């Protein structure tokens, strides 16, 4: 039976709101996702929230009713609340109709099946949550097997990353690994490691990509370290005609990923 | 002679800080840009701030000294201040070494020379400042003639848009126009209007683009209205293999723009 919470001082609300901070996410193993579109995407991929918050108005929507049913059926809690509390949970002035709290589920390299996809995305020291979410969204679109985050990256379960992913967090496997783990894993099977770089003359459109292709994007400000570039099977450059010397990291990843996809599609 | 401000209660600091809001930007005709990289980009494109704020530590950098000289030479004010005030002005915990206050400079359709570039970017009802800045950055990279913003778009002079543009706001002309002005202007000369759409079978890689190409990207959530799509000379679709039905708007614009660029380069 759904319960109702209308007081912002309720301890559960305070606890859920604390999940906006990484420290609390790690302690609880939980994260926030908001909006009917993203929660429906999650549900279609078998991810049901532990807690579901919705407003009385939102409960009129058939998809919200479906979510409420599934949450209760799986032993979670569906909680009716007021728009003001939904706002507080999501950190947005215009609260989405629903906010879900999910168990974190990052995978490990060992469970990835590299033969399951032709394109894999790899990002090292990615700092911007919007870029991370956008890269996941692109990963979904190009049919990537997963996103492998190397080193100190922004948390893929941050509210901003989940939001920018538009649900792709639930469709594209995410793995966090150190370079020292990733490289031996990569070399234990087939896979071409392609690095985006400014220090090469290889045009990304002229290069030939072999499946599975692992596209490596470096840190937003610094690019990738020389020792990583040295391990790449191929370094490629996206031409830049302007006065700036770099593209946004999510844009560069997407331009590359769509070129690889175009070659696959012939 | 540079002056010094160390009190947050100083009226000029309050006034400059208010430029973080659109209303005040419009009233003053001024906007904020931060960071040595962006201000140096501005300077190289002939844009000198009206006010320049820097810390004592920052003043040791040769590029900051050059900026101070140029600002004073052009009748502006160079103001030494403390890191805490720089933080307050930029809204960031780690303040950039410099914050500049520039006069707004959006252009008009009438001053654009469409023969000056093969690619032009057009966005309608773009809502996210990060997307706007990222599209400007891509525009710089592909050598776009400018970015034309149609209808109610986010302000290109917002702090977030300027930051995401990484200086491209100063290198890529920006024009704000209504569709009812844009369309007659477009049809008064050569130009292929290409719309990104989900409702077409034309693959973006199979299409042929004629210069100058005007790439039209619709609103993040809704895409473009049917009446705009109907005016396009060509609608194209970027394939999406995943479960989501759209790409980030800045990503989609970049994938398209790089395809047009590749065709131009042969």
Short mmCIF file of C-alpha atoms in Angstrom, two decimals:
data_model
loop_
_atom_site.label_atom_id
_atom_site.label_comp_id
_atom_site.label_asym_id
_atom_site.label_seq_id
_atom_site.Cartn_x
_atom_site.Cartn_y
_atom_site.Cartn_z
CA UNK A 1 0.00 0.00 0.00
CA UNK A 2 1.54 3.35 -1.00
CA UNK A 3 2.37 5.63 1.89
CA UNK A 4 2.28 9.40 1.88
CA UNK A 5 4.89 11.93 2.99
CA UNK A 6 4.13 15.63 3.06
CA UNK A 7 6.70 16.94 5.55
CA UNK A 8 10.09 17.98 4.31
CA UNK A 9 11.49 17.15 7.75
CA UNK A 10 10.67 13.47 7.27
CA UNK A 11 13.88 11.46 7.82
CA UNK A 12 13.44 9.43 4.63
CA UNK A 13 13.21 12.62 2.56
CA UNK A 14 16.37 13.94 4.19
CA UNK A 15 18.13 10.66 3.54
CA UNK A 16 17.06 10.51 -0.10
CA UNK A 17 18.01 14.12 -0.65
CA UNK A 18 21.49 13.37 0.70
CA UNK A 19 21.98 11.06 -2.30
CA UNK A 20 22.72 14.18 -4.34
CA UNK A 21 26.18 13.89 -2.76
CA UNK A 22 28.59 11.21 -3.90
CA UNK A 23 29.67 10.31 -0.36
CA UNK A 24 26.11 9.38 0.58
CA UNK A 25 25.55 7.50 -2.68
CA UNK A 26 28.57 5.32 -1.96
CA UNK A 27 27.50 4.73 1.65
CA UNK A 28 23.97 3.73 0.67
CA UNK A 29 24.67 2.13 -2.71
CA UNK A 30 21.72 4.12 -4.04
CA UNK A 31 21.24 6.91 -6.57
CA UNK A 32 18.53 9.26 -7.84
CA UNK A 33 16.89 9.33 -11.26
CA UNK A 34 14.03 11.62 -12.16
CA UNK A 35 11.38 11.92 -14.80
CA UNK A 36 8.90 9.56 -16.33
CA UNK A 37 10.90 9.09 -19.50
CA UNK A 38 14.04 7.98 -17.67
CA UNK A 39 12.19 5.80 -15.15
CA UNK A 40 10.24 4.11 -17.93
CA UNK A 41 13.49 3.46 -19.78
CA UNK A 42 14.86 1.94 -16.58
CA UNK A 43 11.80 -0.26 -16.16
CA UNK A 44 12.03 -1.52 -19.74
CA UNK A 45 15.59 -2.54 -18.94
CA UNK A 46 14.60 -4.39 -15.81
CA UNK A 47 15.59 -1.71 -13.30
CA UNK A 48 12.88 -1.04 -10.75
CA UNK A 49 13.47 1.65 -8.11
CA UNK A 50 13.75 0.83 -4.42
CA UNK A 51 11.77 3.99 -3.71
CA UNK A 52 9.43 5.83 -6.03
CA UNK A 53 8.20 9.35 -5.21
CA UNK A 54 5.29 10.83 -7.12
CA UNK A 55 2.70 13.55 -6.71
CA UNK A 56 -1.04 13.01 -6.53
CA UNK A 57 -1.32 14.68 -9.92
CA UNK A 58 1.39 12.42 -11.37
CA UNK A 59 -0.42 9.30 -10.13
CA UNK A 60 -3.06 9.95 -12.78
CA UNK A 61 -0.62 8.99 -15.53
CA UNK A 62 -0.88 5.33 -16.65
CA UNK A 63 2.91 4.97 -16.81
CA UNK A 64 3.21 6.23 -13.24
CA UNK A 65 0.58 3.74 -12.13
CA UNK A 66 2.54 0.98 -13.84
CA UNK A 67 5.68 2.08 -12.02
CA UNK A 68 3.87 2.17 -8.66
CA UNK A 69 2.60 -1.36 -9.23
CA UNK A 70 6.04 -2.68 -10.22
CA UNK A 71 7.79 -1.02 -7.29
CA UNK A 72 5.38 -2.49 -4.75
CA UNK A 73 5.43 -5.85 -6.50
CA UNK A 74 9.22 -6.00 -6.21
CA UNK A 75 9.24 -5.07 -2.53
CA UNK A 76 10.09 -1.38 -2.93
CA UNK A 77 8.23 1.60 -1.56
CA UNK A 78 5.94 3.85 -3.61
CA UNK A 79 5.46 7.15 -1.82
CA UNK A 80 3.02 9.90 -2.65
CA UNK A 81 4.35 13.32 -1.86
CA UNK A 82 3.88 16.98 -2.69
CA UNK A 83 5.41 18.89 -5.64
CA UNK A 84 7.57 20.95 -3.29
CA UNK A 85 9.27 17.83 -1.95
CA UNK A 86 9.70 16.42 -5.47
CA UNK A 87 11.45 19.72 -6.27
CA UNK A 88 13.73 19.34 -3.29
CA UNK A 89 14.61 15.78 -4.23
CA UNK A 90 15.35 16.55 -7.87
CA UNK A 91 16.95 19.95 -7.26
CA UNK A 92 14.84 21.45 -10.05
CA UNK A 93 12.28 24.21 -9.85
CA UNK A 94 9.89 22.37 -12.11
CA UNK A 95 9.81 18.95 -10.53
CA UNK A 96 9.43 15.96 -12.76
CA UNK A 97 6.35 13.84 -12.15
CA UNK A 98 8.43 11.09 -10.55
CA UNK A 99 11.71 10.59 -8.76
CA UNK A 100 13.15 7.11 -8.35
CA UNK A 101 15.86 5.81 -6.06
CA UNK A 102 17.78 2.89 -7.55
CA UNK A 103 20.46 0.51 -6.38
CA UNK A 104 23.81 1.26 -8.01
CA UNK A 105 24.88 -1.36 -10.52
CA UNK A 106 28.27 -0.58 -12.08
CA UNK A 107 29.77 -3.66 -13.67
CA UNK A 108 33.28 -5.01 -13.97
CA UNK A 109 35.53 -5.61 -16.98
CA UNK A 110 35.29 -9.34 -16.43
CA UNK A 111 31.59 -9.45 -17.23
CA UNK A 112 31.85 -7.53 -20.52
CA UNK A 113 31.48 -9.62 -23.67
CA UNK A 114 33.56 -7.76 -26.21
CA UNK A 115 32.12 -9.75 -29.08
CA UNK A 116 28.64 -8.45 -28.27
CA UNK A 117 29.25 -5.07 -29.95
CA UNK A 118 31.45 -3.49 -32.62
CA UNK A 119 31.95 -0.21 -30.77
CA UNK A 120 33.03 0.39 -27.19
CA UNK A 121 33.55 3.77 -25.57
CA UNK A 122 36.41 4.43 -23.18
CA UNK A 123 36.91 7.73 -21.36
CA UNK A 124 39.72 8.62 -19.01
CA UNK A 125 39.47 11.21 -16.22
CA UNK A 126 36.20 12.56 -17.57
CA UNK A 127 35.28 15.42 -15.24
CA UNK A 128 31.98 16.81 -16.42
CA UNK A 129 28.79 14.90 -15.49
CA UNK A 130 26.96 16.38 -18.48
CA UNK A 131 29.65 15.01 -20.79
CA UNK A 132 29.45 11.60 -19.15
CA UNK A 133 25.68 11.42 -19.53
CA UNK A 134 25.85 12.69 -23.11
CA UNK A 135 28.47 10.07 -23.99
CA UNK A 136 26.20 7.36 -22.57
CA UNK A 137 23.35 8.70 -24.68
CA UNK A 138 25.56 8.58 -27.77
CA UNK A 139 26.67 5.08 -26.76
CA UNK A 140 23.06 3.96 -26.77
CA UNK A 141 22.52 5.50 -30.21
CA UNK A 142 25.53 3.87 -31.87
CA UNK A 143 24.89 0.51 -30.24
CA UNK A 144 28.02 0.63 -28.09
CA UNK A 145 28.72 -2.39 -25.92
CA UNK A 146 29.47 -0.20 -22.93
CA UNK A 147 31.31 2.77 -21.50
CA UNK A 148 34.53 2.07 -19.66
CA UNK A 149 35.60 4.86 -17.31
CA UNK A 150 39.32 4.95 -16.62
CA UNK A 151 40.85 6.55 -13.53
CA UNK A 152 39.33 9.43 -11.59
CA UNK A 153 36.15 10.12 -13.53
CA UNK A 154 33.04 11.96 -12.43
CA UNK A 155 30.46 9.67 -10.85
CA UNK A 156 28.11 8.18 -13.48
CA UNK A 157 25.41 8.00 -10.78
CA UNK A 158 25.45 11.74 -10.09
CA UNK A 159 22.12 13.47 -10.65
CA UNK A 160 23.54 15.53 -13.51
CA UNK A 161 25.05 12.55 -15.31
CA UNK A 162 21.87 10.49 -14.98
CA UNK A 163 19.84 13.44 -16.25
CA UNK A 164 22.12 14.08 -19.24
CA UNK A 165 22.07 10.37 -20.14
CA UNK A 166 18.30 10.59 -20.69
CA UNK A 167 17.99 7.00 -19.52
CA UNK A 168 21.02 5.60 -21.32
CA UNK A 169 22.60 4.88 -17.94
CA UNK A 170 20.11 2.01 -17.80
CA UNK A 171 20.76 0.74 -21.33
CA UNK A 172 24.54 1.07 -21.74
CA UNK A 173 26.73 -0.96 -19.36
CA UNK A 174 29.16 1.20 -17.37
CA UNK A 175 32.39 -0.10 -15.92
CA UNK A 176 34.92 1.80 -13.81
CA UNK A 177 38.49 0.57 -13.99
CA UNK A 178 42.07 1.66 -13.63
CA UNK A 179 44.25 1.84 -16.74
CA UNK A 180 46.43 -0.86 -15.21
CA UNK A 181 43.44 -3.23 -15.19
CA UNK A 182 41.96 -2.11 -18.49
CA UNK A 183 45.02 -2.59 -20.65
CA UNK A 184 45.67 -6.28 -19.79
CA UNK A 185 41.96 -6.99 -20.15
CA UNK A 186 41.90 -5.31 -23.57
CA UNK A 187 44.96 -7.23 -24.75
CA UNK A 188 43.51 -10.54 -23.59
CA UNK A 189 41.26 -10.64 -26.66
CA UNK A 190 40.49 -8.92 -29.96
CA UNK A 191 40.08 -5.15 -29.96
CA UNK A 192 41.54 -2.09 -31.68
CA UNK A 193 42.31 0.75 -29.28
CA UNK A 194 41.75 4.06 -31.09
CA UNK A 195 42.78 7.27 -29.36
CA UNK A 196 41.54 10.74 -30.16
CA UNK A 197 44.55 13.00 -30.30
CA UNK A 198 45.78 16.34 -31.55
CA UNK A 199 49.29 14.93 -32.02
CA UNK A 200 48.76 12.89 -35.15
CA UNK A 201 48.27 13.46 -38.85
CA UNK A 202 45.81 10.56 -39.23
CA UNK A 203 42.48 11.99 -40.29
CA UNK A 204 39.60 10.20 -38.57
CA UNK A 205 37.74 9.82 -41.88
CA UNK A 206 40.69 8.20 -43.66
CA UNK A 207 41.46 5.66 -40.95
CA UNK A 208 40.20 2.10 -41.00
CA UNK A 209 38.53 0.76 -37.89
CA UNK A 210 38.53 -2.91 -36.93
CA UNK A 211 35.82 -4.45 -34.78
CA UNK A 212 35.59 -4.38 -31.88
CA UNK A 213 36.79 -0.78 -31.83
CA UNK A 214 37.57 0.77 -28.44
CA UNK A 215 37.38 4.56 -28.76
CA UNK A 216 39.48 6.29 -26.12
CA UNK A 217 38.69 9.91 -25.20
CA UNK A 218 40.99 11.81 -22.87
CA UNK A 219 40.38 14.32 -20.10
CA UNK A 220 38.48 17.46 -21.16
CA UNK A 221 41.30 19.89 -20.40
CA UNK A 222 44.44 17.83 -20.90
CA UNK A 223 43.61 15.06 -23.32
CA UNK A 224 45.13 11.66 -22.63
CA UNK A 225 48.56 11.12 -21.09
CA UNK A 226 51.42 10.19 -23.44
CA UNK A 227 51.67 6.69 -21.96
CA UNK A 228 48.08 5.96 -22.90
CA UNK A 229 48.51 7.40 -26.39
CA UNK A 230 51.55 5.14 -26.81
CA UNK A 231 49.41 2.06 -26.14
CA UNK A 232 46.84 2.92 -28.79
CA UNK A 233 46.79 0.85 -31.97
CA UNK A 234 45.79 3.97 -33.85
CA UNK A 235 45.68 7.68 -33.08
CA UNK A 236 43.30 9.80 -35.10
CA UNK A 237 42.55 13.48 -35.34
CA UNK A 238 39.32 15.30 -36.03
CA UNK A 239 40.07 18.33 -38.22
CA UNK A 240 39.55 21.71 -36.61
CA UNK A 241 39.46 24.70 -38.90
CA UNK A 242 38.80 27.38 -36.30
CA UNK A 243 40.73 29.23 -33.69
CA UNK A 244 40.02 26.85 -30.83
CA UNK A 245 42.17 23.77 -30.46
CA UNK A 246 39.65 21.27 -29.20
CA UNK A 247 36.08 20.06 -29.33
CA UNK A 248 33.86 19.28 -26.37
CA UNK A 249 34.76 15.75 -25.22
CA UNK A 250 31.24 14.38 -25.72
CA UNK A 251 31.07 15.93 -29.19
CA UNK A 252 34.44 14.52 -30.22
CA UNK A 253 33.44 11.07 -28.96
CA UNK A 254 30.19 11.24 -30.94
CA UNK A 255 31.82 12.38 -34.19
CA UNK A 256 34.28 9.48 -33.88
CA UNK A 257 31.65 6.92 -32.89
CA UNK A 258 29.44 7.83 -35.84
CA UNK A 259 32.38 7.49 -38.23
CA UNK A 260 33.09 4.00 -36.90
CA UNK A 261 29.41 3.14 -37.16
CA UNK A 262 29.29 4.41 -40.76
CA UNK A 263 32.21 2.16 -41.69
CA UNK A 264 30.46 -0.82 -40.10
CA UNK A 265 27.27 -0.10 -41.96
CA UNK A 266 29.33 0.12 -45.16
CA UNK B 1 46.15 53.02 -13.13
CA UNK B 2 44.58 49.77 -11.86
CA UNK B 3 42.39 50.15 -8.82
CA UNK B 4 41.87 47.62 -6.07
CA UNK B 5 38.65 46.27 -4.56
CA UNK B 6 38.71 43.93 -1.59
CA UNK B 7 35.21 44.39 -0.14
CA UNK B 8 32.40 42.23 -1.38
CA UNK B 9 29.98 45.03 -0.43
CA UNK B 10 31.53 47.30 -3.07
CA UNK B 11 28.72 48.53 -5.36
CA UNK B 12 30.63 47.68 -8.54
CA UNK B 13 31.08 44.08 -7.38
CA UNK B 14 27.37 43.83 -6.64
CA UNK B 15 26.54 45.29 -10.03
CA UNK B 16 28.90 42.96 -11.90
CA UNK B 17 27.65 39.97 -9.98
CA UNK B 18 24.09 40.84 -11.01
CA UNK B 19 25.14 40.18 -14.63
CA UNK B 20 24.70 36.50 -13.86
CA UNK B 21 21.00 37.24 -14.44
CA UNK B 22 19.66 37.83 -17.92
CA UNK B 23 17.52 40.79 -16.86
CA UNK B 24 20.57 42.70 -15.67
CA UNK B 25 22.61 41.72 -18.72
CA UNK B 26 19.95 43.22 -20.96
CA UNK B 27 19.68 46.38 -18.87
CA UNK B 28 23.42 46.94 -18.86
CA UNK B 29 24.30 45.48 -22.26
CA UNK B 30 27.17 43.68 -20.53
CA UNK B 31 28.08 40.05 -19.85
CA UNK B 32 30.64 38.02 -17.92
CA UNK B 33 33.38 35.79 -19.28
CA UNK B 34 35.96 34.08 -17.13
CA UNK B 35 39.31 32.42 -17.49
CA UNK B 36 42.53 33.36 -19.18
CA UNK B 37 41.95 31.07 -22.13
CA UNK B 38 38.58 32.61 -22.99
CA UNK B 39 39.71 36.19 -22.39
CA UNK B 40 42.79 35.66 -24.52
CA UNK B 41 40.60 34.24 -27.29
CA UNK B 42 38.43 37.33 -26.99
CA UNK B 43 41.43 39.64 -27.19
CA UNK B 44 42.76 37.89 -30.29
CA UNK B 45 39.38 38.56 -31.85
CA UNK B 46 39.43 42.23 -30.96
CA UNK B 47 37.15 42.03 -27.93
CA UNK B 48 38.59 43.86 -24.93
CA UNK B 49 36.61 43.83 -21.66
CA UNK B 50 35.13 46.98 -20.17
CA UNK B 51 36.15 45.68 -16.76
CA UNK B 52 38.85 43.16 -15.93
CA UNK B 53 39.10 41.57 -12.49
CA UNK B 54 42.23 39.70 -11.48
CA UNK B 55 44.01 38.58 -8.35
CA UNK B 56 47.45 39.70 -7.26
CA UNK B 57 48.69 36.21 -7.96
CA UNK B 58 47.09 36.24 -11.44
CA UNK B 59 48.80 39.53 -12.28
CA UNK B 60 52.10 37.66 -12.41
CA UNK B 61 51.06 35.92 -15.62
CA UNK B 62 52.29 37.63 -18.81
CA UNK B 63 48.93 37.13 -20.56
CA UNK B 64 47.13 38.78 -17.65
CA UNK B 65 49.53 41.71 -17.80
CA UNK B 66 48.83 42.02 -21.53
CA UNK B 67 45.10 42.06 -20.81
CA UNK B 68 45.50 44.71 -18.08
CA UNK B 69 47.45 46.90 -20.49
CA UNK B 70 44.89 46.52 -23.28
CA UNK B 71 41.94 47.19 -20.99
CA UNK B 72 43.44 50.40 -19.66
CA UNK B 73 44.58 51.43 -23.13
CA UNK B 74 41.04 51.10 -24.45
CA UNK B 75 39.51 53.11 -21.61
CA UNK B 76 38.30 50.18 -19.52
CA UNK B 77 38.99 49.44 -15.87
CA UNK B 78 41.47 46.83 -14.65
CA UNK B 79 40.70 45.96 -11.05
CA UNK B 80 42.79 43.93 -8.68
CA UNK B 81 40.72 41.95 -6.24
CA UNK B 82 40.85 38.93 -3.92
CA UNK B 83 40.23 35.28 -4.88
CA UNK B 84 37.03 35.21 -2.81
CA UNK B 85 35.49 37.99 -4.89
CA UNK B 86 36.64 36.36 -8.13
CA UNK B 87 34.81 33.25 -6.88
CA UNK B 88 31.68 35.24 -6.23
CA UNK B 89 31.79 36.84 -9.68
CA UNK B 90 32.34 33.59 -11.55
CA UNK B 91 30.09 31.45 -9.34
CA UNK B 92 32.81 28.80 -9.15
CA UNK B 93 34.62 27.48 -6.12
CA UNK B 94 37.93 27.52 -7.90
CA UNK B 95 38.02 30.99 -9.35
CA UNK B 96 39.65 31.47 -12.68
CA UNK B 97 42.60 33.84 -12.71
CA UNK B 98 40.58 36.55 -14.49
CA UNK B 99 36.99 37.62 -14.99
CA UNK B 100 36.10 40.02 -17.79
CA UNK B 101 32.98 42.09 -18.36
CA UNK B 102 32.27 42.67 -22.04
CA UNK B 103 29.77 44.67 -24.04
CA UNK B 104 27.20 42.44 -25.71
CA UNK B 105 27.58 42.24 -29.46
CA UNK B 106 24.92 40.04 -31.09
CA UNK B 107 24.66 40.72 -34.79
CA UNK B 108 21.78 40.84 -37.24
CA UNK B 109 20.94 38.72 -40.27
CA UNK B 110 21.59 41.70 -42.53
CA UNK B 111 25.27 41.80 -41.70
CA UNK B 112 25.94 38.10 -42.37
CA UNK B 113 27.78 37.34 -45.59
CA UNK B 114 26.52 33.90 -46.54
CA UNK B 115 29.23 33.45 -49.13
CA UNK B 116 31.89 33.71 -46.44
CA UNK B 117 31.39 30.12 -45.24
CA UNK B 118 30.11 26.77 -46.52
CA UNK B 119 28.43 25.78 -43.25
CA UNK B 120 26.02 27.76 -41.10
CA UNK B 121 24.39 26.54 -37.91
CA UNK B 122 20.77 27.32 -37.09
CA UNK B 123 19.09 26.31 -33.83
CA UNK B 124 15.51 26.92 -32.83
CA UNK B 125 14.28 27.20 -29.24
CA UNK B 126 17.54 25.86 -27.87
CA UNK B 127 17.06 25.75 -24.10
CA UNK B 128 20.26 24.49 -22.59
CA UNK B 129 23.14 26.98 -22.22
CA UNK B 130 25.68 24.15 -22.26
CA UNK B 131 24.31 22.97 -25.60
CA UNK B 132 24.46 26.49 -27.00
CA UNK B 133 28.07 26.97 -25.94
CA UNK B 134 29.03 23.53 -27.22
CA UNK B 135 27.40 24.24 -30.59
CA UNK B 136 29.39 27.47 -30.85
CA UNK B 137 32.56 25.53 -30.09
CA UNK B 138 31.70 23.03 -32.83
CA UNK B 139 30.89 25.94 -35.13
CA UNK B 140 34.37 27.30 -34.60
CA UNK B 141 35.89 23.89 -35.34
CA UNK B 142 34.03 23.30 -38.62
CA UNK B 143 34.56 26.86 -39.81
CA UNK B 144 30.89 27.79 -39.61
CA UNK B 145 29.95 31.28 -40.76
CA UNK B 146 27.79 31.80 -37.70
CA UNK B 147 25.10 30.50 -35.39
CA UNK B 148 21.58 31.77 -36.00
CA UNK B 149 19.28 31.38 -33.00
CA UNK B 150 15.59 31.18 -33.90
CA UNK B 151 12.79 32.06 -31.48
CA UNK B 152 12.99 31.75 -27.71
CA UNK B 153 16.50 30.41 -27.21
CA UNK B 154 18.61 30.46 -24.08
CA UNK B 155 20.78 33.59 -23.82
CA UNK B 156 24.14 33.11 -25.59
CA UNK B 157 25.63 35.61 -23.13
CA UNK B 158 24.73 33.56 -20.04
CA UNK B 159 27.69 32.55 -17.90
CA UNK B 160 27.10 28.86 -18.64
CA UNK B 161 26.89 29.35 -22.42
CA UNK B 162 30.01 31.51 -22.51
CA UNK B 163 31.86 28.94 -20.41
CA UNK B 164 30.78 25.98 -22.56
CA UNK B 165 31.76 27.86 -25.74
CA UNK B 166 35.37 27.95 -24.49
CA UNK B 167 35.83 31.26 -26.26
CA UNK B 168 33.96 30.41 -29.46
CA UNK B 169 31.37 33.07 -28.55
CA UNK B 170 34.08 35.53 -29.60
CA UNK B 171 35.00 33.76 -32.84
CA UNK B 172 31.64 32.61 -34.25
CA UNK B 173 29.09 35.33 -35.11
CA UNK B 174 25.78 34.88 -33.27
CA UNK B 175 22.51 36.27 -34.55
CA UNK B 176 19.10 36.08 -32.86
CA UNK B 177 16.10 36.17 -35.18
CA UNK B 178 12.51 35.11 -35.52
CA UNK B 179 11.66 32.39 -38.04
CA UNK B 180 9.53 34.95 -39.87
CA UNK B 181 12.66 37.07 -40.44
CA UNK B 182 15.05 34.20 -41.04
CA UNK B 183 13.12 32.46 -43.81
CA UNK B 184 12.83 35.48 -46.18
CA UNK B 185 16.47 36.31 -45.51
CA UNK B 186 17.52 32.73 -46.31
CA UNK B 187 15.47 32.69 -49.53
CA UNK B 188 16.91 36.01 -50.68
CA UNK B 189 20.12 34.26 -51.72
CA UNK B 190 21.76 30.86 -52.16
CA UNK B 191 21.51 28.38 -49.32
CA UNK B 192 20.32 24.82 -48.68
CA UNK B 193 18.26 24.47 -45.52
CA UNK B 194 18.89 21.02 -44.02
CA UNK B 195 16.77 19.92 -41.08
CA UNK B 196 17.63 17.19 -38.60
CA UNK B 197 14.56 15.05 -38.19
CA UNK B 198 13.33 11.69 -36.98
CA UNK B 199 10.54 11.71 -39.59
CA UNK B 200 12.53 10.96 -42.71
CA UNK B 201 14.25 8.01 -44.29
CA UNK B 202 17.12 10.12 -45.69
CA UNK B 203 20.31 8.94 -44.08
CA UNK B 204 22.61 11.87 -43.26
CA UNK B 205 25.60 10.06 -44.81
CA UNK B 206 23.83 9.38 -48.12
CA UNK B 207 22.54 12.94 -48.62
CA UNK B 208 24.31 15.53 -50.74
CA UNK B 209 24.90 18.94 -49.21
CA UNK B 210 25.15 22.12 -51.28
CA UNK B 211 27.08 25.16 -50.10
CA UNK B 212 26.20 27.23 -48.25
CA UNK B 213 24.50 24.61 -46.08
CA UNK B 214 22.27 25.86 -43.25
CA UNK B 215 21.94 23.08 -40.65
CA UNK B 216 18.75 23.45 -38.63
CA UNK B 217 18.54 21.78 -35.20
CA UNK B 218 15.24 21.78 -33.31
CA UNK B 219 14.37 22.15 -29.65
CA UNK B 220 15.97 19.58 -27.33
CA UNK B 221 12.71 18.01 -26.20
CA UNK B 222 10.36 18.53 -29.12
CA UNK B 223 12.49 18.82 -32.24
CA UNK B 224 11.40 21.37 -34.82
CA UNK B 225 7.77 22.25 -35.57
CA UNK B 226 6.19 20.74 -38.69
CA UNK B 227 6.00 24.13 -40.41
CA UNK B 228 9.76 24.55 -40.15
CA UNK B 229 10.41 21.01 -41.34
CA UNK B 230 8.16 21.73 -44.33
CA UNK B 231 10.37 24.66 -45.35
CA UNK B 232 13.57 22.60 -45.34
CA UNK B 233 15.14 21.74 -48.69
CA UNK B 234 16.23 18.44 -47.21
CA UNK B 235 15.44 16.49 -44.06
CA UNK B 236 18.01 14.00 -42.86
CA UNK B 237 18.17 11.46 -40.09
CA UNK B 238 21.09 10.26 -38.01
CA UNK B 239 20.69 6.51 -37.43
CA UNK B 240 20.00 5.45 -33.86
CA UNK B 241 20.45 1.80 -33.04
CA UNK B 242 19.64 1.95 -29.35
CA UNK B 243 16.60 2.24 -27.19
CA UNK B 244 16.58 6.02 -26.96
CA UNK B 245 15.02 8.01 -29.76
CA UNK B 246 17.25 11.04 -29.82
CA UNK B 247 20.75 12.37 -29.44
CA UNK B 248 21.83 15.37 -27.42
CA UNK B 249 21.16 18.45 -29.59
CA UNK B 250 24.78 19.61 -29.57
CA UNK B 251 25.97 16.11 -30.45
CA UNK B 252 23.50 15.78 -33.32
CA UNK B 253 24.54 19.17 -34.67
CA UNK B 254 28.21 18.19 -34.53
CA UNK B 255 27.73 14.82 -36.23
CA UNK B 256 25.85 16.59 -39.04
CA UNK B 257 28.30 19.48 -39.30
CA UNK B 258 31.27 17.12 -39.57
CA UNK B 259 29.52 15.16 -42.33
CA UNK B 260 28.96 18.36 -44.30
CA UNK B 261 32.58 19.36 -43.69
CA UNK B 262 33.80 15.95 -44.88
CA UNK B 263 31.85 16.32 -48.12
CA UNK B 264 33.34 19.79 -48.67
CA UNK B 265 36.84 18.49 -48.09
CA UNK B 266 36.15 15.76 -50.64
#
